[in-house]
CSV table of C-alpha atoms in Angstrom, one decimal:
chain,number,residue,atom,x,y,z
X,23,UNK,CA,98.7,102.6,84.5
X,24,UNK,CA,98.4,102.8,87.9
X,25,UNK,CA,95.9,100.3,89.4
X,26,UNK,CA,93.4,99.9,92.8
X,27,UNK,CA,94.4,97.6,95.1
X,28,UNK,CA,91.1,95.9,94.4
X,29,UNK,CA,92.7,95.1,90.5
X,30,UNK,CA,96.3,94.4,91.5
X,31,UNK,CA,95.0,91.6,93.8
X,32,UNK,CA,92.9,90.5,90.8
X,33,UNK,CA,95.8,89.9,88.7
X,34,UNK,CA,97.9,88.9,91.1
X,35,UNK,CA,98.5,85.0,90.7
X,36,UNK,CA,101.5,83.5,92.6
X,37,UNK,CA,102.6,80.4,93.4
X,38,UNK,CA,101.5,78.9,96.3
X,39,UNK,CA,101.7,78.8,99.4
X,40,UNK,CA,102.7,82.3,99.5
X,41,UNK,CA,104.6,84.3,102.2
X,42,UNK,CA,104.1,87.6,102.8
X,43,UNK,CA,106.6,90.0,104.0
X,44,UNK,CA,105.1,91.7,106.9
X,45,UNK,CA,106.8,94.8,108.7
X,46,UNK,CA,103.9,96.0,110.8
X,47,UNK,CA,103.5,99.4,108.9
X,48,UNK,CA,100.1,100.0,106.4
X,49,UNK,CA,101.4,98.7,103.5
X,50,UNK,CA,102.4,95.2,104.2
X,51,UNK,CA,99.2,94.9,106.4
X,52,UNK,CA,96.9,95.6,103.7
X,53,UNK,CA,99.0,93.3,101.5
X,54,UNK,CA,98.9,90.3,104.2
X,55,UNK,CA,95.2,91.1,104.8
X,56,UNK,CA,94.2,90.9,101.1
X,57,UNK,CA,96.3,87.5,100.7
X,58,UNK,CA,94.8,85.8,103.5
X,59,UNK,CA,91.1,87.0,102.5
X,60,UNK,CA,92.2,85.8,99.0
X,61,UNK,CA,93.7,82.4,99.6
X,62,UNK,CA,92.8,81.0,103.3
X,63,UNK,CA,95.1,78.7,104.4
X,64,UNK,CA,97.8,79.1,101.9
X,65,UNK,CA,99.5,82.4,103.2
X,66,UNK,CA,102.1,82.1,105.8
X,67,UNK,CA,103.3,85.6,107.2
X,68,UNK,CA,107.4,86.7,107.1
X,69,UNK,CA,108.9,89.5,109.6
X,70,UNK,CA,112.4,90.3,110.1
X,71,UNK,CA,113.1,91.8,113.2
X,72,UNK,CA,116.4,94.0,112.3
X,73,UNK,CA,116.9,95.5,115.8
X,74,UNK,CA,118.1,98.4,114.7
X,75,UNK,CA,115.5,101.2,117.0
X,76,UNK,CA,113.7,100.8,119.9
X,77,UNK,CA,110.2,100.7,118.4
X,78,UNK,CA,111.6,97.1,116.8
X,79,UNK,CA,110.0,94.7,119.7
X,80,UNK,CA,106.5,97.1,119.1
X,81,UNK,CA,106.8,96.4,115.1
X,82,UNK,CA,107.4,92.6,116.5
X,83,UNK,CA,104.3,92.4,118.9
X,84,UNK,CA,102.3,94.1,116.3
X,85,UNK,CA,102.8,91.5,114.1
X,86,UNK,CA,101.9,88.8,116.1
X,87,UNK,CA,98.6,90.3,117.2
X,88,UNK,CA,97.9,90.5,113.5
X,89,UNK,CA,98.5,87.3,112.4
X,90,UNK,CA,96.2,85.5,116.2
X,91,UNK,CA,93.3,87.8,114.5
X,92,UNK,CA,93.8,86.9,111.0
X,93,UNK,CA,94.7,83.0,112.0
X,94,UNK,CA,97.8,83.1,109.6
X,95,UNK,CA,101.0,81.2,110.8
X,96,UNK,CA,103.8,83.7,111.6
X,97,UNK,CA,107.3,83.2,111.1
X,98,UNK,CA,110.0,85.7,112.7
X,99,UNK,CA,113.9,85.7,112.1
X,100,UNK,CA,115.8,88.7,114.5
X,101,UNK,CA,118.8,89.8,112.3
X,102,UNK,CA,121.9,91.9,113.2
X,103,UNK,CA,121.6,94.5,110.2
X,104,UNK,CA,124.5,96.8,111.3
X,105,UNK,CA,126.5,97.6,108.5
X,106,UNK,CA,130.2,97.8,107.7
X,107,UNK,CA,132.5,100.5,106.8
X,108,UNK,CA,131.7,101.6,103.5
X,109,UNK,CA,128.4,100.3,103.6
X,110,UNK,CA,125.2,101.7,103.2
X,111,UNK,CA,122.7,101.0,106.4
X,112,UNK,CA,120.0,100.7,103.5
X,113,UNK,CA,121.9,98.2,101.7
X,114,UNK,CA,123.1,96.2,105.2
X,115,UNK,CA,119.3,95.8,106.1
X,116,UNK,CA,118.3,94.6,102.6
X,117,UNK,CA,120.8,92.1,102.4
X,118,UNK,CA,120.2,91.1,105.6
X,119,UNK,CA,116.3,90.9,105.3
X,120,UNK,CA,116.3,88.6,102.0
X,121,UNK,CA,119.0,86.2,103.6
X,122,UNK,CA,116.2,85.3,106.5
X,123,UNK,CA,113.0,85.8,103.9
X,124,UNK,CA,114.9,82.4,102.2
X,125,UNK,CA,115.5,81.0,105.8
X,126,UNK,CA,112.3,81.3,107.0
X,127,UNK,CA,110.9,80.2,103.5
X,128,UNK,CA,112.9,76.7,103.8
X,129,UNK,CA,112.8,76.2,107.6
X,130,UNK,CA,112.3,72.6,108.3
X,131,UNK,CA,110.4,72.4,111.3
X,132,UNK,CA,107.5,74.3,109.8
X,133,UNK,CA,104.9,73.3,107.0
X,134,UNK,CA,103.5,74.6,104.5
X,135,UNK,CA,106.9,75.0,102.5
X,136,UNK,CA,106.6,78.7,100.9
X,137,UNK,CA,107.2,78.7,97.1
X,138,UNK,CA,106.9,82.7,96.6
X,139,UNK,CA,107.2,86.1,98.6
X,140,UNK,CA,105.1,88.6,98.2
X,141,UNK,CA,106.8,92.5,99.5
X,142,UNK,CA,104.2,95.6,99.5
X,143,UNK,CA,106.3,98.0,98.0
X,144,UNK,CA,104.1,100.1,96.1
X,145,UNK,CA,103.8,102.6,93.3
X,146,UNK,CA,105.3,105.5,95.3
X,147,UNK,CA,108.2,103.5,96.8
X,148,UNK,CA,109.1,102.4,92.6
X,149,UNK,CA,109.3,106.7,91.7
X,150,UNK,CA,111.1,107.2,94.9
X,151,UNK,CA,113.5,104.3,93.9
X,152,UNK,CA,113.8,105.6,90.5
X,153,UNK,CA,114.7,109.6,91.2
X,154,UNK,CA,117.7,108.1,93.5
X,155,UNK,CA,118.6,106.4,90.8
X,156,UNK,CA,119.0,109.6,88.6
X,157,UNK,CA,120.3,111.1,91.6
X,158,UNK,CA,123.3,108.9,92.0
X,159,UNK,CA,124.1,109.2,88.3
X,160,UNK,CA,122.8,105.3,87.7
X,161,UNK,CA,122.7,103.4,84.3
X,162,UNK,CA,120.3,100.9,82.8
X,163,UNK,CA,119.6,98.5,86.0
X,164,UNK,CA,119.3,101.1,88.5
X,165,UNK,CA,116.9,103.5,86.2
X,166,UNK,CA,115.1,99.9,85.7
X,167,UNK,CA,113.8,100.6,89.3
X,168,UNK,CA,112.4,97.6,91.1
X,169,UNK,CA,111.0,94.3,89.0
X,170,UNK,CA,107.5,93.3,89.4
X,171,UNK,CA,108.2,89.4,89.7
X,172,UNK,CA,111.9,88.1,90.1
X,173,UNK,CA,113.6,84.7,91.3
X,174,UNK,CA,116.2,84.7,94.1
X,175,UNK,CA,117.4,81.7,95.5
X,176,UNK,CA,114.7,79.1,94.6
X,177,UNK,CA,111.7,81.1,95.3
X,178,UNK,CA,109.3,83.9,93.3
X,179,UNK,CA,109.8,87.4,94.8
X,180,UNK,CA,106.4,89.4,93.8
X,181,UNK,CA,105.5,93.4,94.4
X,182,UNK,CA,101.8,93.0,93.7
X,183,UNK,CA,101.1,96.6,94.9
X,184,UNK,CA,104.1,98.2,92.6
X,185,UNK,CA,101.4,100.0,90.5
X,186,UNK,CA,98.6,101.0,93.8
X,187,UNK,CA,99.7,104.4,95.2
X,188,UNK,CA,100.4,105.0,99.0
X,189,UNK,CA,97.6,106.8,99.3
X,190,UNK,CA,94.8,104.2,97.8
X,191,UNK,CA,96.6,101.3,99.8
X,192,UNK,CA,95.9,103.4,103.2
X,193,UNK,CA,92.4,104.1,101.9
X,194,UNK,CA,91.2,100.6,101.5
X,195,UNK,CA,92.9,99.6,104.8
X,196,UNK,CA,91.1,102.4,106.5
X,197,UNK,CA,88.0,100.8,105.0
X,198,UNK,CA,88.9,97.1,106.8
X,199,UNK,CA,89.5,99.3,110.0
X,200,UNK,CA,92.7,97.5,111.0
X,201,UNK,CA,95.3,99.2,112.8
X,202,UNK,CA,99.0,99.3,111.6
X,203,UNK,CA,102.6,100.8,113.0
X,204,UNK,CA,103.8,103.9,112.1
X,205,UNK,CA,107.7,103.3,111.2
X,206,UNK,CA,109.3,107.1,113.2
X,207,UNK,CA,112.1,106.9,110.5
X,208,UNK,CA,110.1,107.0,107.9
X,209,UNK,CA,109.5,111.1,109.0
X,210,UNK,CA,113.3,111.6,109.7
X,211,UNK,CA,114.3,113.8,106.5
X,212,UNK,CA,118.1,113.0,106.8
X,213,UNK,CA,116.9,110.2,105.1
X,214,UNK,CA,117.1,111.0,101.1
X,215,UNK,CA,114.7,108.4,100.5
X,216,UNK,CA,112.3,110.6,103.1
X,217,UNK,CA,112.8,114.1,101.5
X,218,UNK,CA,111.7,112.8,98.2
X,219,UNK,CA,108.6,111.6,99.7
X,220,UNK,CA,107.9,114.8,102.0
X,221,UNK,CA,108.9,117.2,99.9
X,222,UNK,CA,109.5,115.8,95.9
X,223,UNK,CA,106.5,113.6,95.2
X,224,UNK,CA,103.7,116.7,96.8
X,225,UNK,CA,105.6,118.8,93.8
X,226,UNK,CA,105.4,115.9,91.4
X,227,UNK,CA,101.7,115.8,91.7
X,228,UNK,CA,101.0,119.6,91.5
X,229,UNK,CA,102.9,120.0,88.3
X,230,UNK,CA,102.1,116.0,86.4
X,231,UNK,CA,99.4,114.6,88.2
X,232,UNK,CA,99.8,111.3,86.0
X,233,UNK,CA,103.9,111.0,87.2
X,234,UNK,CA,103.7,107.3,88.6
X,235,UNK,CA,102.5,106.3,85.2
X,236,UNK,CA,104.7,108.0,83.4
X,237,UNK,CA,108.0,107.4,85.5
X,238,UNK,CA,106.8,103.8,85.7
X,239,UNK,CA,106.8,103.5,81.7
X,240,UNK,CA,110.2,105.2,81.6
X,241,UNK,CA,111.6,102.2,83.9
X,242,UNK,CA,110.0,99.7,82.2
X,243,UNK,CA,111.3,100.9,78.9
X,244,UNK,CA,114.8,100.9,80.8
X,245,UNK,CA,114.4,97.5,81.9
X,246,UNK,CA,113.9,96.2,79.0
X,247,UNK,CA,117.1,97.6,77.3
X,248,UNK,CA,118.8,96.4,80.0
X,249,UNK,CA,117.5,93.5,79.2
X,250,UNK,CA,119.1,93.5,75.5
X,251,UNK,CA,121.9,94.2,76.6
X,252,UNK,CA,122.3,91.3,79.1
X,253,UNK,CA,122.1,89.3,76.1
X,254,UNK,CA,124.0,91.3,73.8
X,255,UNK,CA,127.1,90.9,76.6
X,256,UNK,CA,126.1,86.6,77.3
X,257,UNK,CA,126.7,86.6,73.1
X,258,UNK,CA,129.9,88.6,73.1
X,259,UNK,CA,131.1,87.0,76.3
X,260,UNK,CA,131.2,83.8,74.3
X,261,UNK,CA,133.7,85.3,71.7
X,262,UNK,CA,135.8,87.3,74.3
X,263,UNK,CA,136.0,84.6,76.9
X,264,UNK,CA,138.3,81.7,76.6
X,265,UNK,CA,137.8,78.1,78.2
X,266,UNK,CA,138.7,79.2,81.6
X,267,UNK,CA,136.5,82.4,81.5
X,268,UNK,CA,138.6,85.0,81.1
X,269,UNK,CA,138.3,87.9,78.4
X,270,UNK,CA,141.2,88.2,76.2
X,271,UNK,CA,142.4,91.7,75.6
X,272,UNK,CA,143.0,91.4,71.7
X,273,UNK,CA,139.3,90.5,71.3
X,274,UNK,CA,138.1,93.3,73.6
X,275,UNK,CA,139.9,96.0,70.9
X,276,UNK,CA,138.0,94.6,68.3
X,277,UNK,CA,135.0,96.0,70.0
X,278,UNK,CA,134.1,99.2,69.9
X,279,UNK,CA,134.2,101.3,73.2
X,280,UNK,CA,130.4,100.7,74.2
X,281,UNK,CA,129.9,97.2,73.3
X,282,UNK,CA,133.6,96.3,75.0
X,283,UNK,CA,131.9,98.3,78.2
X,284,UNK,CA,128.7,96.2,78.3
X,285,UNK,CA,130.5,92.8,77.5
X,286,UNK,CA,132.9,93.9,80.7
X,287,UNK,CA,130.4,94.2,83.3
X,288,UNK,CA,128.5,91.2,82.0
X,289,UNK,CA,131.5,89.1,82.8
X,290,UNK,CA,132.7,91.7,86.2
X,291,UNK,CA,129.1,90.5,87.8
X,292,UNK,CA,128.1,86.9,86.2
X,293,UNK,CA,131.9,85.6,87.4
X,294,UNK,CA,132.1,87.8,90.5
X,295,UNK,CA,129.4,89.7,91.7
X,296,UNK,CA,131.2,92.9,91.2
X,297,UNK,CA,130.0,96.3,89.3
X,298,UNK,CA,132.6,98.8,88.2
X,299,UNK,CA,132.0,102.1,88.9
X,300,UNK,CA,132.0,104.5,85.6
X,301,UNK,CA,135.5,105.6,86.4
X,302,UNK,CA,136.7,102.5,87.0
X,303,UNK,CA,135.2,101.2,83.5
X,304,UNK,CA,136.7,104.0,81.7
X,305,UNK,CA,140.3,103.4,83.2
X,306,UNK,CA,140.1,99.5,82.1
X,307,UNK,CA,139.0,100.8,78.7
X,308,UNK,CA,141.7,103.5,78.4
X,309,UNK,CA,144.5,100.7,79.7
X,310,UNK,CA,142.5,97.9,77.3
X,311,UNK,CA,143.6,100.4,74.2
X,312,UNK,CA,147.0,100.7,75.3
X,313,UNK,CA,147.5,97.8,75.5
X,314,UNK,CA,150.1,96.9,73.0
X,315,UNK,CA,152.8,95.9,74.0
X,316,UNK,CA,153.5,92.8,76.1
X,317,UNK,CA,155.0,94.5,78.9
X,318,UNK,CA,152.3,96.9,79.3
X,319,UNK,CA,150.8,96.3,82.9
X,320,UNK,CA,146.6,96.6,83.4
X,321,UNK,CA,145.8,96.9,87.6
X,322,UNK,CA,142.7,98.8,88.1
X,323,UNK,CA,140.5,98.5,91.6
X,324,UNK,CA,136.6,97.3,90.8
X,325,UNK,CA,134.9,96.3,94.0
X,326,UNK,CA,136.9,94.6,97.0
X,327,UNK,CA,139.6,93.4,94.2
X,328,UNK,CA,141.4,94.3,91.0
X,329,UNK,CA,141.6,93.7,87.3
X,330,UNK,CA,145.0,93.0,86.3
X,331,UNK,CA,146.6,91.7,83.3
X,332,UNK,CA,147.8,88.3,82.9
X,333,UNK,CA,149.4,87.3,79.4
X,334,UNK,CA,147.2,87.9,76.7
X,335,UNK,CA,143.7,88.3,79.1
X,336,UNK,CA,142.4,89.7,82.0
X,337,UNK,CA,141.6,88.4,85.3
X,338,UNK,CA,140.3,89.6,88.7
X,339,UNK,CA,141.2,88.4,92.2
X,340,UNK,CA,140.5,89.3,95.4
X,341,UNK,CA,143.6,89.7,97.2
């Protein structure tokens, strides 16, 4: 059920000191401002400085005057978050970002050290993340949407707001009368993310006015399949694999096809960070069932390498 931000700040119970992502906008204002209120003293504040539009050194000073009137220590990290070829710039600035939130988390010169990260994202941003997910066709972990608590390099990430709409976290900060930035590219509909918010979510509400429950029980139902079948593919993975890791191809047949497809990407991203796409996957699987003679070769693309044959298992490299 969605919650006030009154209640999620209730429940919320991290680990402190805590930092708290701050971007200048509403919602990570209101988050910062509620943490400090709560726990004075223990809340250190986090802004990444991406660079990538102009209004960046405004999000910046923003900040700091923030944090001189609330008397929380800030800590800024500028980033270059341009992205490659063949990357999203969504995906270039979240990488980016969560490399300096553990920077500035462990930085040495400055005390207290931070021991979880709190992020604002709220109960809008979860249904917006969850429709692109059905959009791009996603399975299991992207129709899980965005965890409530995870771990990421030694610290506690935490979205304490995921189940407070938009529109009560801009109520209750126009009740603290604080002023925030307005991100100008948050209005630019070219971004798919923006056209489900201006012109998805509106309809949403009109036609089920309880949608962020009801999408938010659907991902949590997801997640926790996904769930099951993470440990459904660590238990297979220990039959298929041999000593040195690799899956060999005569156990894989054994399987059938959706079991051998989980227990694949379990051991693609545990041993290499690397998702196949659902082509991809199929093509391993059509070559994995073909596979019977010894001469038969397996070379398939997944990610920046390739799954190839080798003897009686599979292997990937990175060539």
């Amino acid at each position: 059920m969605t919650q006030s931000l009154e209640q999620a700040m209730r429940e919320f119970q991290p680990a402190l000191p805590l930092g708290v992502a701050l971007s200048g906008g509403a919602d990570s204002t209101a988050l910062l401002i509620a943490c400090a209120a709560r726990w004075p003293g223990q809340v250190v504040a986090l802004h990444v400085n991406h660079g990538l539009q102009s209004a960046a050194a405004q999000f910046e000073q923003h900040c700091r005057d923030l944090c001189a009137s609330l008397q929380v220590p800030l800590r800024i990290s500028t980033v270059d978050a341009r992205h490659q070829a063949g990357q999203s710039p969504e995906d270039a600035a979240r990488i980016a970002r969560y490399k300096a939130f553990e920077a500035l988390a462990r930085t040495e010169y400055a005390q207290p050290a931070i021991k979880s990260i709190a992020i604002a994202q709220h109960a809008d941003d979860q249904v917006e993340t969850l429709l692109l997910a059905l959009s791009r066709g996603a399975g299991l972990p992207g129709l899980s949407a965005m965890p409530h608590r995870w771990e990421r390099g030694g610290l506690a990430y935490c979205r304490p707001f995921l189940r407070v709409s938009g529109a009560d976290i801009r109520r209750w900060l126009g009740e603290q009368q604080v002023a925030f930035v307005e991100d100008p590219t948050n209005t630019d509909v070219r971004f798919t993310r923006n056209r489900i918010r201006a012109q998805i979510l509106p309809a949403l509400q009109a036609a089920f006015p309880q949608f962020r429950d009801t999408f938010a029980r659907s991902a949590s139902h997801a997640a926790q399949a996904q769930e099951l079948l993470e440990e459904l593919g660590a238990q297979d993975a220990k039959d298929v694999c041999g000593e040195d890791g690799h899956p060999r191809i005569k156990a894989l047949q054994a399987l059938s096809r959706a079991r051998q497809a989980n227990v694949l990407r379990y051991w693609l991203r545990n041993s290499y960070g690397v998702a196949p796409s659902a082509a991809q996957l199929q093509e391993l699987q059509d070559q994995i069932a073909a596979c019977v003679t010894r001469g038969h070769r397996i070379h398939i693309k997944v990610g920046q390498g390739f799954v190839q044959r080798s003897a009686a298992k599979l292997t990937w490299y990175n060539p």
